[in-house]
Coordinates of C-alpha atoms and ligand atoms in Angstrom, one line a residue:
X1 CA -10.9 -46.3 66.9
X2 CA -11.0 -42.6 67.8
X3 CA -12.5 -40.2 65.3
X4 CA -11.6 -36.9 66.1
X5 CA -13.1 -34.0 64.3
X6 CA -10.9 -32.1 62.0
X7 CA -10.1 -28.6 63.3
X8 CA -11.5 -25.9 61.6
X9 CA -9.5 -24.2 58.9
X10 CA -7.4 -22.1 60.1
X11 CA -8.1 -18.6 59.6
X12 CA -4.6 -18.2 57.6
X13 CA -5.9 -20.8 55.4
X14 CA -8.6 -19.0 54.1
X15 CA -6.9 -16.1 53.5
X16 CA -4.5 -18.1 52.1
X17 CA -7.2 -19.3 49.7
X18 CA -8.3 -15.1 49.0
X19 CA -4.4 -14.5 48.1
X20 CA -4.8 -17.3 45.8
X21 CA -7.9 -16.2 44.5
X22 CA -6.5 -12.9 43.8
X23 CA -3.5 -13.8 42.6
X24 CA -5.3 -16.0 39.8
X25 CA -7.6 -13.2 39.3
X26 CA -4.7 -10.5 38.3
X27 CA -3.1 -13.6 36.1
X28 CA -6.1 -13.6 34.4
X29 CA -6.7 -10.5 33.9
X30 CA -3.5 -10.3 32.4
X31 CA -4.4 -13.0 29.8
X32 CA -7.2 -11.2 28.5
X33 CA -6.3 -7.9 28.4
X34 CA -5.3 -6.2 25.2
X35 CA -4.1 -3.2 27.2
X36 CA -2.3 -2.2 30.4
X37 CA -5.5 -0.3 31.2
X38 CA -7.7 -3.1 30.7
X39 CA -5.3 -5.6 33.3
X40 CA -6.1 -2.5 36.1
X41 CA -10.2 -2.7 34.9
X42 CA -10.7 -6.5 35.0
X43 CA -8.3 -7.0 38.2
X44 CA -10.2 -4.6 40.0
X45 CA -13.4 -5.9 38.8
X46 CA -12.6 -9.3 40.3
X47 CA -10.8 -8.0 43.1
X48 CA -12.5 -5.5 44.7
X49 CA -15.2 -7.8 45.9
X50 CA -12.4 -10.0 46.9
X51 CA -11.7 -7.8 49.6
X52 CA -14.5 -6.5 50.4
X53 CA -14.3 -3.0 48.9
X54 CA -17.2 -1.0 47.9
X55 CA -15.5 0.6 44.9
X56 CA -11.9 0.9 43.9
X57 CA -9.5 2.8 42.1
X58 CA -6.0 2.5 40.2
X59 CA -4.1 5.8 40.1
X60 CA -1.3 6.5 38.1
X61 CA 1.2 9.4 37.9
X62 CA 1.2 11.6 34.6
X63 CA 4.0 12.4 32.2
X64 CA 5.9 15.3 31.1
X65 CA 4.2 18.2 33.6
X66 CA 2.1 15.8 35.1
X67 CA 4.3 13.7 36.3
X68 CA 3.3 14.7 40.0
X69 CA -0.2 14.2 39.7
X70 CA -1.9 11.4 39.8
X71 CA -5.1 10.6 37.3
X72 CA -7.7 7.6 37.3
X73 CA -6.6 5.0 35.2
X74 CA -9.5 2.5 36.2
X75 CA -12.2 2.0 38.4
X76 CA -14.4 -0.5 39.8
X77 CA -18.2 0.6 41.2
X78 CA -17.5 3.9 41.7
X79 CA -21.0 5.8 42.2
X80 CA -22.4 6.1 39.1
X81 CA -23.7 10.0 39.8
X82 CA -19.5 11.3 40.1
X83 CA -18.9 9.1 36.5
X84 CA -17.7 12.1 34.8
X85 CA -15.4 13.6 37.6
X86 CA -13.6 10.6 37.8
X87 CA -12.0 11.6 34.2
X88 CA -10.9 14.9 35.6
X89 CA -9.6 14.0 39.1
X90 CA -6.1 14.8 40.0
X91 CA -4.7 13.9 43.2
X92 CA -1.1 15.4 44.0
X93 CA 1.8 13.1 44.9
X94 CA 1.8 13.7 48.7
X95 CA -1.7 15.2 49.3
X96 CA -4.1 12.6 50.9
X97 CA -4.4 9.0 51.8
X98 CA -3.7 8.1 47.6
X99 CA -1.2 11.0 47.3
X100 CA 1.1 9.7 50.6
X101 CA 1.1 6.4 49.5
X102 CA 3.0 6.9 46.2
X103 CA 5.1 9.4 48.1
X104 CA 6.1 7.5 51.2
X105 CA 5.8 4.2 48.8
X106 CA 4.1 2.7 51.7
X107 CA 0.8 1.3 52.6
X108 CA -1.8 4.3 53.8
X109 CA -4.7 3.4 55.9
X110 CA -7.7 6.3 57.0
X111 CA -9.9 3.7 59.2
X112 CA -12.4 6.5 59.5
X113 CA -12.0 9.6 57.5
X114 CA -14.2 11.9 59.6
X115 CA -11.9 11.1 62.8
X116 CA -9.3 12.8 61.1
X117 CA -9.2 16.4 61.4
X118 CA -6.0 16.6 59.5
X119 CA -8.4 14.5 56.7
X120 CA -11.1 17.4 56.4
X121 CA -10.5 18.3 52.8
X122 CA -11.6 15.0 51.8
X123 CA -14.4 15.4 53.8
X124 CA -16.9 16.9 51.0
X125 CA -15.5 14.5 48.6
X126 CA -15.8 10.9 50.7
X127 CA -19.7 12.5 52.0
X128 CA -20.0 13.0 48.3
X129 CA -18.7 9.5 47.5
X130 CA -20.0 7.4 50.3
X131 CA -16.7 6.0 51.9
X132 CA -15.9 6.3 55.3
X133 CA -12.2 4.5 55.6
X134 CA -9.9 3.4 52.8
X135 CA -6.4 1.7 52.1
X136 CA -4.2 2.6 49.7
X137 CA -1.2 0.6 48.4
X138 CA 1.5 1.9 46.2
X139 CA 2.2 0.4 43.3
X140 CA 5.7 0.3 42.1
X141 CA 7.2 -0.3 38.7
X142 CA 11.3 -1.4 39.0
X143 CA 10.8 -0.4 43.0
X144 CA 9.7 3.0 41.9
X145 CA 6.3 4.1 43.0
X146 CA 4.2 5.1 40.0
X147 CA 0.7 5.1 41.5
X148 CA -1.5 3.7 43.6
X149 CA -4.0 1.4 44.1
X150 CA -7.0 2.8 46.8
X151 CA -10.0 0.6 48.2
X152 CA -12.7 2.9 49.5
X153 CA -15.1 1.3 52.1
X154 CA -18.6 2.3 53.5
X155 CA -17.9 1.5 57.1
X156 CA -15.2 2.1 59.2
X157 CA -11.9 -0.1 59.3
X158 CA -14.0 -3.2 57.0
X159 CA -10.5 -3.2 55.0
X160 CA -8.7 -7.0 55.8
X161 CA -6.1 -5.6 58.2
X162 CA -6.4 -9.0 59.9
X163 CA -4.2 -9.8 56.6
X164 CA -2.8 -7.4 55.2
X165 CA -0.7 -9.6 53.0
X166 CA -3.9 -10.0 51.0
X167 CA -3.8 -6.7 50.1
X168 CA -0.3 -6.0 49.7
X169 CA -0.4 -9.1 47.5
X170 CA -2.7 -7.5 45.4
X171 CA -0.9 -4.6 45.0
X172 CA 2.6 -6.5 44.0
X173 CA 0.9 -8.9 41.9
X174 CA -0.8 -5.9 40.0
X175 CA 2.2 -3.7 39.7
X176 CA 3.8 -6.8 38.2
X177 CA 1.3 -7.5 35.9
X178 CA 0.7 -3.8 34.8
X179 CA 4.5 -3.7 34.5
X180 CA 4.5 -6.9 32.0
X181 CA 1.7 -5.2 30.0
X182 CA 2.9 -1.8 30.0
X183 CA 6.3 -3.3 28.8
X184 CA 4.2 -5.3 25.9
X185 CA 2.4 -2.3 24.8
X186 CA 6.0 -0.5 24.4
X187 CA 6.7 -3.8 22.7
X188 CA 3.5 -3.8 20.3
X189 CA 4.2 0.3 19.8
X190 CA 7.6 -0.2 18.7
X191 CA 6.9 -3.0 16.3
X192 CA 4.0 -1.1 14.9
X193 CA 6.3 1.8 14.7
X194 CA 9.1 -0.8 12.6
X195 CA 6.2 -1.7 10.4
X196 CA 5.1 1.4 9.4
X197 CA 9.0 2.3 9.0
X198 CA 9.4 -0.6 6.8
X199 CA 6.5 0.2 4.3
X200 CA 7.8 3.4 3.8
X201 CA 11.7 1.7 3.0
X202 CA 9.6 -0.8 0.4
X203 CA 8.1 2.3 -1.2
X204 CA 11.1 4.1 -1.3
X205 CA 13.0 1.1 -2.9
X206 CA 10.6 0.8 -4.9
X207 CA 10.7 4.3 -6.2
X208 CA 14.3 4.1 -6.3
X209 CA 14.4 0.8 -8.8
X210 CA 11.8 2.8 -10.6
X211 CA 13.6 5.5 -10.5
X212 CA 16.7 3.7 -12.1
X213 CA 15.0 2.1 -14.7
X214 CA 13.7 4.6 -16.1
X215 CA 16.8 6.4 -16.4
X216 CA 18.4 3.4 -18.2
X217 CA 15.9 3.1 -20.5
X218 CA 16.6 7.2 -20.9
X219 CA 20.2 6.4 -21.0
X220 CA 19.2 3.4 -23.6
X221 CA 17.2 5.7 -25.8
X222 CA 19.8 8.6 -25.9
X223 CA 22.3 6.5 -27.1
X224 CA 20.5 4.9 -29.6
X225 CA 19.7 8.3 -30.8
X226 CA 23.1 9.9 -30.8
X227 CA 24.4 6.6 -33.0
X228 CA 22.2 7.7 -35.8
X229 CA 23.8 10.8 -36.7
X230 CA 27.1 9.8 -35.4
X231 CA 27.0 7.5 -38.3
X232 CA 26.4 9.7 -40.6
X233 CA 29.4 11.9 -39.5
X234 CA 31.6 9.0 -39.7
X235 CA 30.1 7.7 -43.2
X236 CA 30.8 11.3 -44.7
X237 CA 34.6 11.6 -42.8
X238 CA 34.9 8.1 -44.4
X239 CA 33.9 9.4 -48.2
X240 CA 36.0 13.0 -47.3
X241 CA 39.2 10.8 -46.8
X242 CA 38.1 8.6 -49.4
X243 CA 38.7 11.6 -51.8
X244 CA 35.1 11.3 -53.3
X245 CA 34.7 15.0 -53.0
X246 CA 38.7 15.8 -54.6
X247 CA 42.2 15.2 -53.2
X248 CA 42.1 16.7 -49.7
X249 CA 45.6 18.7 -48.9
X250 CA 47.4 17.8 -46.1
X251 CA 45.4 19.9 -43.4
X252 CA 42.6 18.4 -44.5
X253 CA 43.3 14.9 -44.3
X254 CA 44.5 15.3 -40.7
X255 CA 41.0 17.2 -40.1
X256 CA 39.2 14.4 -41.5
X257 CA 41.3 11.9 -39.6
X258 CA 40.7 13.5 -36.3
X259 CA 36.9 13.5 -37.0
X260 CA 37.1 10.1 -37.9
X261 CA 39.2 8.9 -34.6
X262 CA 37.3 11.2 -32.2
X263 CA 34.0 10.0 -33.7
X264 CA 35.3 6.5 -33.6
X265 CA 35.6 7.1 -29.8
X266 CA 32.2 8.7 -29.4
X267 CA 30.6 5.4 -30.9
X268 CA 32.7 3.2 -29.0
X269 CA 31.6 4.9 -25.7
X270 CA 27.7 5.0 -26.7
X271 CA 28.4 1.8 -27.7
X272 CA 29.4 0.5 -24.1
X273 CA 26.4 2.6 -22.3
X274 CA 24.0 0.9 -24.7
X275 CA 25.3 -2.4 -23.7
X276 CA 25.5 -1.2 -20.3
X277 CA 21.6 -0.5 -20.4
X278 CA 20.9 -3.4 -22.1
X279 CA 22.3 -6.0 -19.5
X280 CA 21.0 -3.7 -16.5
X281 CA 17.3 -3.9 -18.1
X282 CA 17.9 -7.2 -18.5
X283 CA 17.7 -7.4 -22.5
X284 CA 20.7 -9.3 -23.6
X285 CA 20.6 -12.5 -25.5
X286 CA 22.9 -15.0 -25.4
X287 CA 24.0 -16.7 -28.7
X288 CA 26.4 -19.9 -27.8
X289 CA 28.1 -22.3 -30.0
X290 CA 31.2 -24.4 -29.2
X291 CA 34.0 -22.4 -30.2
X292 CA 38.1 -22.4 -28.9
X293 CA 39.5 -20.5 -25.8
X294 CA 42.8 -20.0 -27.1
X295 CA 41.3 -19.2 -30.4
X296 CA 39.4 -16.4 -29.1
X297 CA 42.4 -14.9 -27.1
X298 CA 44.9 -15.2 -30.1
X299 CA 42.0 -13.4 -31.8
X300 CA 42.3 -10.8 -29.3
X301 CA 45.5 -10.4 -29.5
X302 CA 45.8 -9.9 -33.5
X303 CA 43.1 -7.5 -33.1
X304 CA 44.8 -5.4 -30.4
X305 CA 46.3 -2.1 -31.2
X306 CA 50.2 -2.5 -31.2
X307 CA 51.8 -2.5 -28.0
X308 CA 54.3 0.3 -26.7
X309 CA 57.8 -0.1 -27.8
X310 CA 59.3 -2.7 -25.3
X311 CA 56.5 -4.3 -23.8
X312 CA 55.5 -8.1 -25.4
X313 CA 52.4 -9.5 -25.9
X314 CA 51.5 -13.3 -25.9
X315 CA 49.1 -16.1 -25.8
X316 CA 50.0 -19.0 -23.3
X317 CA 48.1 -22.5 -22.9
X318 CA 49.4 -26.4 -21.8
X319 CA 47.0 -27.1 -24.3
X320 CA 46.7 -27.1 -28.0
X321 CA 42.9 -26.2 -27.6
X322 CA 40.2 -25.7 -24.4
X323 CA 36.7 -26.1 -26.0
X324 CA 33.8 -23.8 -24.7
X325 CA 30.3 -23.7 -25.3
X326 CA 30.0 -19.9 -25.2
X327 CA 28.8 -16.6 -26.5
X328 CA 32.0 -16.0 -28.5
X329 CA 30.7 -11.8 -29.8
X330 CA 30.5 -11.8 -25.5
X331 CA 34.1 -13.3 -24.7
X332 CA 35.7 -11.4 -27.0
X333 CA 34.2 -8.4 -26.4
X334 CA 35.6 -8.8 -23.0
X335 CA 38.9 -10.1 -23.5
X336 CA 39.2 -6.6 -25.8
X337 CA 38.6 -4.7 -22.9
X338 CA 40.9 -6.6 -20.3
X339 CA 43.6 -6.5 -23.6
X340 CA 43.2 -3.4 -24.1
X341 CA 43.7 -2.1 -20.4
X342 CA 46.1 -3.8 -20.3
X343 CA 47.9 -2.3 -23.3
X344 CA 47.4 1.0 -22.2
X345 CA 48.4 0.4 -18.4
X346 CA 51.6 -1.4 -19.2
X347 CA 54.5 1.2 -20.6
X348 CA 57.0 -1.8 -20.1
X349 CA 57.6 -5.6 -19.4
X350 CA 54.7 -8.0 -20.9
X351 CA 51.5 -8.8 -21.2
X352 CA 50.2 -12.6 -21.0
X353 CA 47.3 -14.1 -21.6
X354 CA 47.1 -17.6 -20.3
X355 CA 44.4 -20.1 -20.6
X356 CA 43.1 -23.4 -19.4
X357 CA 40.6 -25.7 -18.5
X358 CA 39.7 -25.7 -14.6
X359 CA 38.0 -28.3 -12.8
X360 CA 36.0 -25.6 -10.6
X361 CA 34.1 -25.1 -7.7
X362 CA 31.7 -22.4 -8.7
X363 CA 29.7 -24.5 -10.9
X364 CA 26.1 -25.2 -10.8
X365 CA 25.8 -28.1 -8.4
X366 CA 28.1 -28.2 -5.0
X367 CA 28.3 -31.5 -5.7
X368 CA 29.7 -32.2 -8.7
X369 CA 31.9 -29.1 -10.0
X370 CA 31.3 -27.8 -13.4
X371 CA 34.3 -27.4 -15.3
X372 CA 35.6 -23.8 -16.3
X373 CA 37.8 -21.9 -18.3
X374 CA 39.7 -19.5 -17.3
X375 CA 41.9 -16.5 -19.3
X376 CA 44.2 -14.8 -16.6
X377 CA 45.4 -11.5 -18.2
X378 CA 48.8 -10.3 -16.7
X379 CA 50.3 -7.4 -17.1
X380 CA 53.7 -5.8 -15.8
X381 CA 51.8 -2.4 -15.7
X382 CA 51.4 0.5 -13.0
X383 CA 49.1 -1.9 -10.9
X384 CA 46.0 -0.8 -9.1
X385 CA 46.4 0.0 -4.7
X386 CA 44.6 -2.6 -3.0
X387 CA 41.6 0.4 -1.9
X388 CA 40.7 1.2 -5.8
X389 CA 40.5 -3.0 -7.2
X390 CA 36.8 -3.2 -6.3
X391 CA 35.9 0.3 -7.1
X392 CA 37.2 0.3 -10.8
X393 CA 34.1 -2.4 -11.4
X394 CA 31.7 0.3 -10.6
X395 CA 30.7 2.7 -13.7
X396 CA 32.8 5.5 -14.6
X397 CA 35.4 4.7 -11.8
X398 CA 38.6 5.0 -12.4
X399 CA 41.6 4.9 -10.4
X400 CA 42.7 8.8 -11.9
X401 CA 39.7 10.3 -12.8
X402 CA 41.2 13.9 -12.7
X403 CA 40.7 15.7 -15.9
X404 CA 44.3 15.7 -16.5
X405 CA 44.9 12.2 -16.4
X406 CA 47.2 10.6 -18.4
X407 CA 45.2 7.7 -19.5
X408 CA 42.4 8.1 -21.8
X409 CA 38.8 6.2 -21.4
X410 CA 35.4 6.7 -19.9
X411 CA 35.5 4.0 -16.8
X412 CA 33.0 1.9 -18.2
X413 CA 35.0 -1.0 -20.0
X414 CA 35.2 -3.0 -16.8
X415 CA 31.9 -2.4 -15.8
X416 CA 30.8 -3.4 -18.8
X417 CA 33.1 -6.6 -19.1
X418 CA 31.7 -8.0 -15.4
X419 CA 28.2 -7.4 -16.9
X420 CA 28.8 -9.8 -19.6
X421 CA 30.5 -12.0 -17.7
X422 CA 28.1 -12.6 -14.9
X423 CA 25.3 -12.9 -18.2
X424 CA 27.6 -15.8 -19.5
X425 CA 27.6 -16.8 -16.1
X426 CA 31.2 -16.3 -14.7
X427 CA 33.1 -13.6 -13.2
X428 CA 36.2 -11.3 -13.4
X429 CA 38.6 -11.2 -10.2
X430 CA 41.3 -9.1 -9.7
X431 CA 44.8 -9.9 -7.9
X432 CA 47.1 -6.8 -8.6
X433 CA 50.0 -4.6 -6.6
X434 CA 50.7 -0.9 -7.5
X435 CA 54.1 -0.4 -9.3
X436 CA 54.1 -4.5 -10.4
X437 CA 51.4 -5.1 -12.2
X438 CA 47.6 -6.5 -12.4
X439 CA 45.8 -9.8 -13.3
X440 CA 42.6 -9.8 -14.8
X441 CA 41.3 -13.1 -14.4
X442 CA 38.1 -14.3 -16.1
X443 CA 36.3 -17.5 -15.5
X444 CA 33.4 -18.8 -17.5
X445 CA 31.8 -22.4 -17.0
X446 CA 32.7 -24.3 -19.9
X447 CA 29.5 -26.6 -20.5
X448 CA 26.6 -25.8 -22.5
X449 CA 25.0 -22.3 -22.0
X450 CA 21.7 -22.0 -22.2
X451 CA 20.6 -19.1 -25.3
X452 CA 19.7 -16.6 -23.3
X453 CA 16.0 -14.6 -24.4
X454 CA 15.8 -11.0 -23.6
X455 CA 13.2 -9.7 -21.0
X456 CA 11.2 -7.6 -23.7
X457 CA 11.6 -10.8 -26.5
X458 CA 10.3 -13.1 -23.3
X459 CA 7.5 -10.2 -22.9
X460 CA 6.4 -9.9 -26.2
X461 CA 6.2 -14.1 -26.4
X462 CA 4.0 -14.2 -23.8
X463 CA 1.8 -11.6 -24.9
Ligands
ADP1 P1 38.7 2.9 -18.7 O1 39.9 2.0 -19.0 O2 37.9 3.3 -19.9 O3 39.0 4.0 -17.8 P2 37.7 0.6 -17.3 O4 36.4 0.3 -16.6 O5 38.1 -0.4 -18.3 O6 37.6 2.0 -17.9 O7 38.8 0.7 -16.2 C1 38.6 1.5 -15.1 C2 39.9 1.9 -14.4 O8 40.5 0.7 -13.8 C3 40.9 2.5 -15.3 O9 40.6 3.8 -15.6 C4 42.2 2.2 -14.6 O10 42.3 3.3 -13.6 C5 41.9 0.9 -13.9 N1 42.5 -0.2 -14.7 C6 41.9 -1.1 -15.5 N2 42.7 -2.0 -16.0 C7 43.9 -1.7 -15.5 C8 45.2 -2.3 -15.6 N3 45.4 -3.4 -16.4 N4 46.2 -1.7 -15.0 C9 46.1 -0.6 -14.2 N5 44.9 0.0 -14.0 C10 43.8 -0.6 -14.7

C-alpha cells in the first residue's frame, strides 16, 4: 500500500480559514457590543491583525451639514502621538484614497503613497502617521455608501490583494453588522423614547383622576351645603301656605306655591348630583331585602305624576309576583326616573311597564346563568335618533339641550339611573326609533346582593 503525502493546503484554504476567522470576529463583535460604535471598535480590534494592517480606521459620513464629510468613528492602533487629531479629522466624500471609496462605492487601493504625485497632500499626513500604502473599502448601508473602512500599512502593497475577497468580506460583513446595530440602537432609542412618553401619560392620568376627584368631592360638598338652606326655604314656604303667619290672598298663595315647586326642583337636582358624587367616589351602600318586582313598578306607577290627557299608563307581568333580593330605595329610584321620562316624552299612546323573570346570560358565572329580572319601560313617545341613545347616559346630555327646549330637566336622571344600576349590578339598555317611541329596559340579577359598604365606611373600619 501506497501512502502518498497529502498536498499542502491550498492557499485558498487558508484564506478561506482568515474569511472565516473574520467573519466570526465581526459576529462577535456584534454580540458584545452595546453600541454600533463599539461593533466598528472590537471588529477592528480583531481584524486588523487579521490582515495584517498596522492600524485601521472606520469612517462614517456626518448628518445634517456634514453629511459630506466623513469623521472617525473607530480606530484600531493608530499612533498614539496623533490621538487627539483623530477626533477632529474630516475627510471629504471624494478627496483621497477614503474620500473616493465612499464616492465611487468601490474598493480604493494607494500601494505606495509617495509614488503618487496626484497623492501629495497626503504626503505630510501618512510621513506623519507612518503608512506607506492603504486599502479602503466602502461600506454600504441598504447599497448606499455611508463610509468607509481604510487599512493603513507600513510597507508598500503588504495589503492581501492575493485575496481580496478577504477584505471585501470584511467590509460586507461589517456594514451588515453595523447596519443590524445601528438599526437596534434606533430600536432601543425609540422604545426609550415610548417609555419616557408613557410615564408622562401615567402622570397625566393620574392628575387627571385626581383632578376629577376632587371636583366630585367639591361637587359633593356644594350640594350638601346648598340643601341646608334650601330646606329652610321650603320649611318656611311650607308654614307660609300653611297660613301660620295669616290667610295669604290669592297672589300670595301662588307666590308661595311657585317657591315651593321651584325649590322642590332645586332639591331634587342637588339631590341627583349628590347621588351622582356619591356613586362616582364610590360611597354608596347597598341595603337589600327580598322584596316584589311588580310590587315596586305598581309603586311607581301610583307615585307617578298623572299622565297627559290620552296617553295610558300600566303595569304588565305573566306573573302574579317575580321575587328579588334587591336594594328596593335603589330600584325605585330608578324606575321613577325611567317613569318619569317616560311621562314627560310621551304626549300620546301608552306607557307600559312589563316585568319578568329571565333566565340570563350576564350573570356571575358563564357557566351557569344567574337569573334576572327585567322591567322594560315602553313608551309611544317622540323616540330618541339612533346617534343621541348612548349620549343621553352621559351627564347633563340631552337630546334638546337648547335653552328653549320644550322639555324641562337637568340631563342627569339617566345618568344617575345607570349609576345605580351598575351598583345593583345590572344595566339599562336602550332600543328606541324617533317619532315611535323608546324602551327603557333594566335588568338586575335576581339572587342575593351582597350589602354593599361605602369606600369611606370600609376606610374608617380599617383604620
Ligand atoms: P332629563 O330628563 O332630566 O333631561 P335624563 O338623563 O333623564 O335627563 O334624560 C336625558 C335625555 O334623554 C332627555 O333630556 C331626553 O332628551 C332623552 N330621553 C330620556 N328618556 C326619554 C324618553 N322616554 N323618550 C324620549 N327621550 C328621552
Amino acid at each position: 500500500m501506497t501512502s502518498k503525502l497529502s498536498p499542502p493546503p491550498a492557499p485558498v484554504e487558508k484564506h478561506g480559514l482568515r474569511e472565516l476567522k473574520a467573519a466570526r470576529e465581526i459576529a462577535h463583535a456584534f454580540l458584545t457590543a452595546e453600541r454600533p460604535t463599539d461593533v466598528y471598535r472590537i471588529a477592528l480590534e480583531h481584524v486588523t491583525p487579521l490582515v495584517g494592517a498596522s492600524f485601521g480606521c472606520v469612517f462614517l459620513r456626518g448628518s445634517g451639514d456634514e453629511s459630506d464629510l466623513l469623521h472617525v468613528v473607530a480606530a484600531f492602533n493608530w499612533p498614539q502621538k496623533y490621538g487627539t487629531y483623530l477626533s477632529k479629522l474630516r475627510v471629504r466624500v471624494g478627496n483621497g484614497p477614503t474620500g473616493r471609496a465612499v464616492a465611487e462605492n468601490r474598493t480604493f487601493e494607494v500601494s505606495d503613497v509617495f509614488a503618487d504625485p496626484a497623492l501629495e497632500d497626503w504626503w505630510e499626513s501618512a510621513r506623519e502617521l507612518g503608512f506607506v500604502s492603504s486599502i479602503s473599502l466602502p461600506l454600504a448601508f441598504k447599497g448606499k455608501p455611508a463610509g468607509a473602512l481604510t487599512f493603513y500599512y507600513r510597507d508598500p502593497e503588504k495589503f492581501p490583494t492575493e485575496n481580496p475577497g478577504l477584505l471585501e468580506l470584511v467590509a460586507d460583513q461589517l456594514a451588515a453588522t453595523a447596519e443590524k446595530a445601528h438599526l437596534i440602537e434606533d430600536l432601543q432609542i425609540t422604545n426609550e423614547k415610548l417609555r419616557e412618553q408613557n410615564i408622562e401619560l401615567e402622570a397625566r392620568y393620574r392628575e387627571a383622576d385626581e383632578a376629577r376627584r376632587l371636583k366630585n368631592e367639591f361637587l359633593a360638598n356644594v350640594s350638601h351645603e346648598l340643601r341646608t338652606p334650601l330646606t329652610a326655604i321650603l320649611g318656611y314656604a311650607y308654614l307660609l301656605k300653611e297660613g301660620v303667619s295669616g290667610t295669604l290672598n290669592p297672589e300670595q298663595a301662588r307666590a308661595a306655591d311657585k317657591i315651593d315647586s321651584s325649590g322642590t326642583d332645586l332639591m331634587r337636582l342637588i339631590n341627583d348630583l349628590l347621588d351622582l358624587t356619591h356613586i362616582k367616589l364610590g360611597e354608596i351602600e347597598i341595603d337589600p331585602e327580598l322584596t316584589d318586582a311588580i310590587s315596586l313598578a305598581r309603586a311607581t306607577v301610583s307615585d307617578a305624576p298623572e299622565p297627559l290627557a290620552g296617553v295610558e299608563i300600566s303595569v304588565v307581568s305573566d306573573e302574579s309576583a317575580v321575587p328579588i333580593h334587591t336594594d328596593s330605595s335603589m330600584v325605585l329610584r330608578i324606575l321613577k326616573n325611567l317613569v318619569s321620562n317616560a311621562l314627560k316624552f310621551t304626549l300620546a299612546g301608552s306607557i307600559t311597564i312589563r316585568v319578568r323573570l329571565d333566565q340570563g346570560v350576564n350573570g356571575s358565572s358563564a357557566i351557569e346563568p344567574a337569573p334576572v329580572v327585567v322591567w322594560e319601560i315602553s313608551d309611544t313617545g317622540i323616540g330618541i335618533a339612533p346617534e343621541e341613545q348612548k349620549n343621553i347616559f352621559q351627564e347633563f346630555r340631552q337630546v334638546d339641550g337648547s335653552a328653549t327646549r320644550r322639555f324641562g330637566g337637568a340631563g342627569l336622571g339617566l345618568t344617575l339611573s345607570q349609576g345605580l344600576a351598575e351598583r345593583l349590578g345590572g344595566e339599562i339598555s336602550l332600543t328606541s326609533a324617533p317619532g315611535e317611541g323608546s324602551t327603557f329596559t333594566l335588568t338586575l340579577p335576581a339572587g342575593v346582593m351582597r350589602a354593599g359598604r361605602t369606600a369611606s365606611t370600609d376606610k374608617k373600619t380599617d383604620d
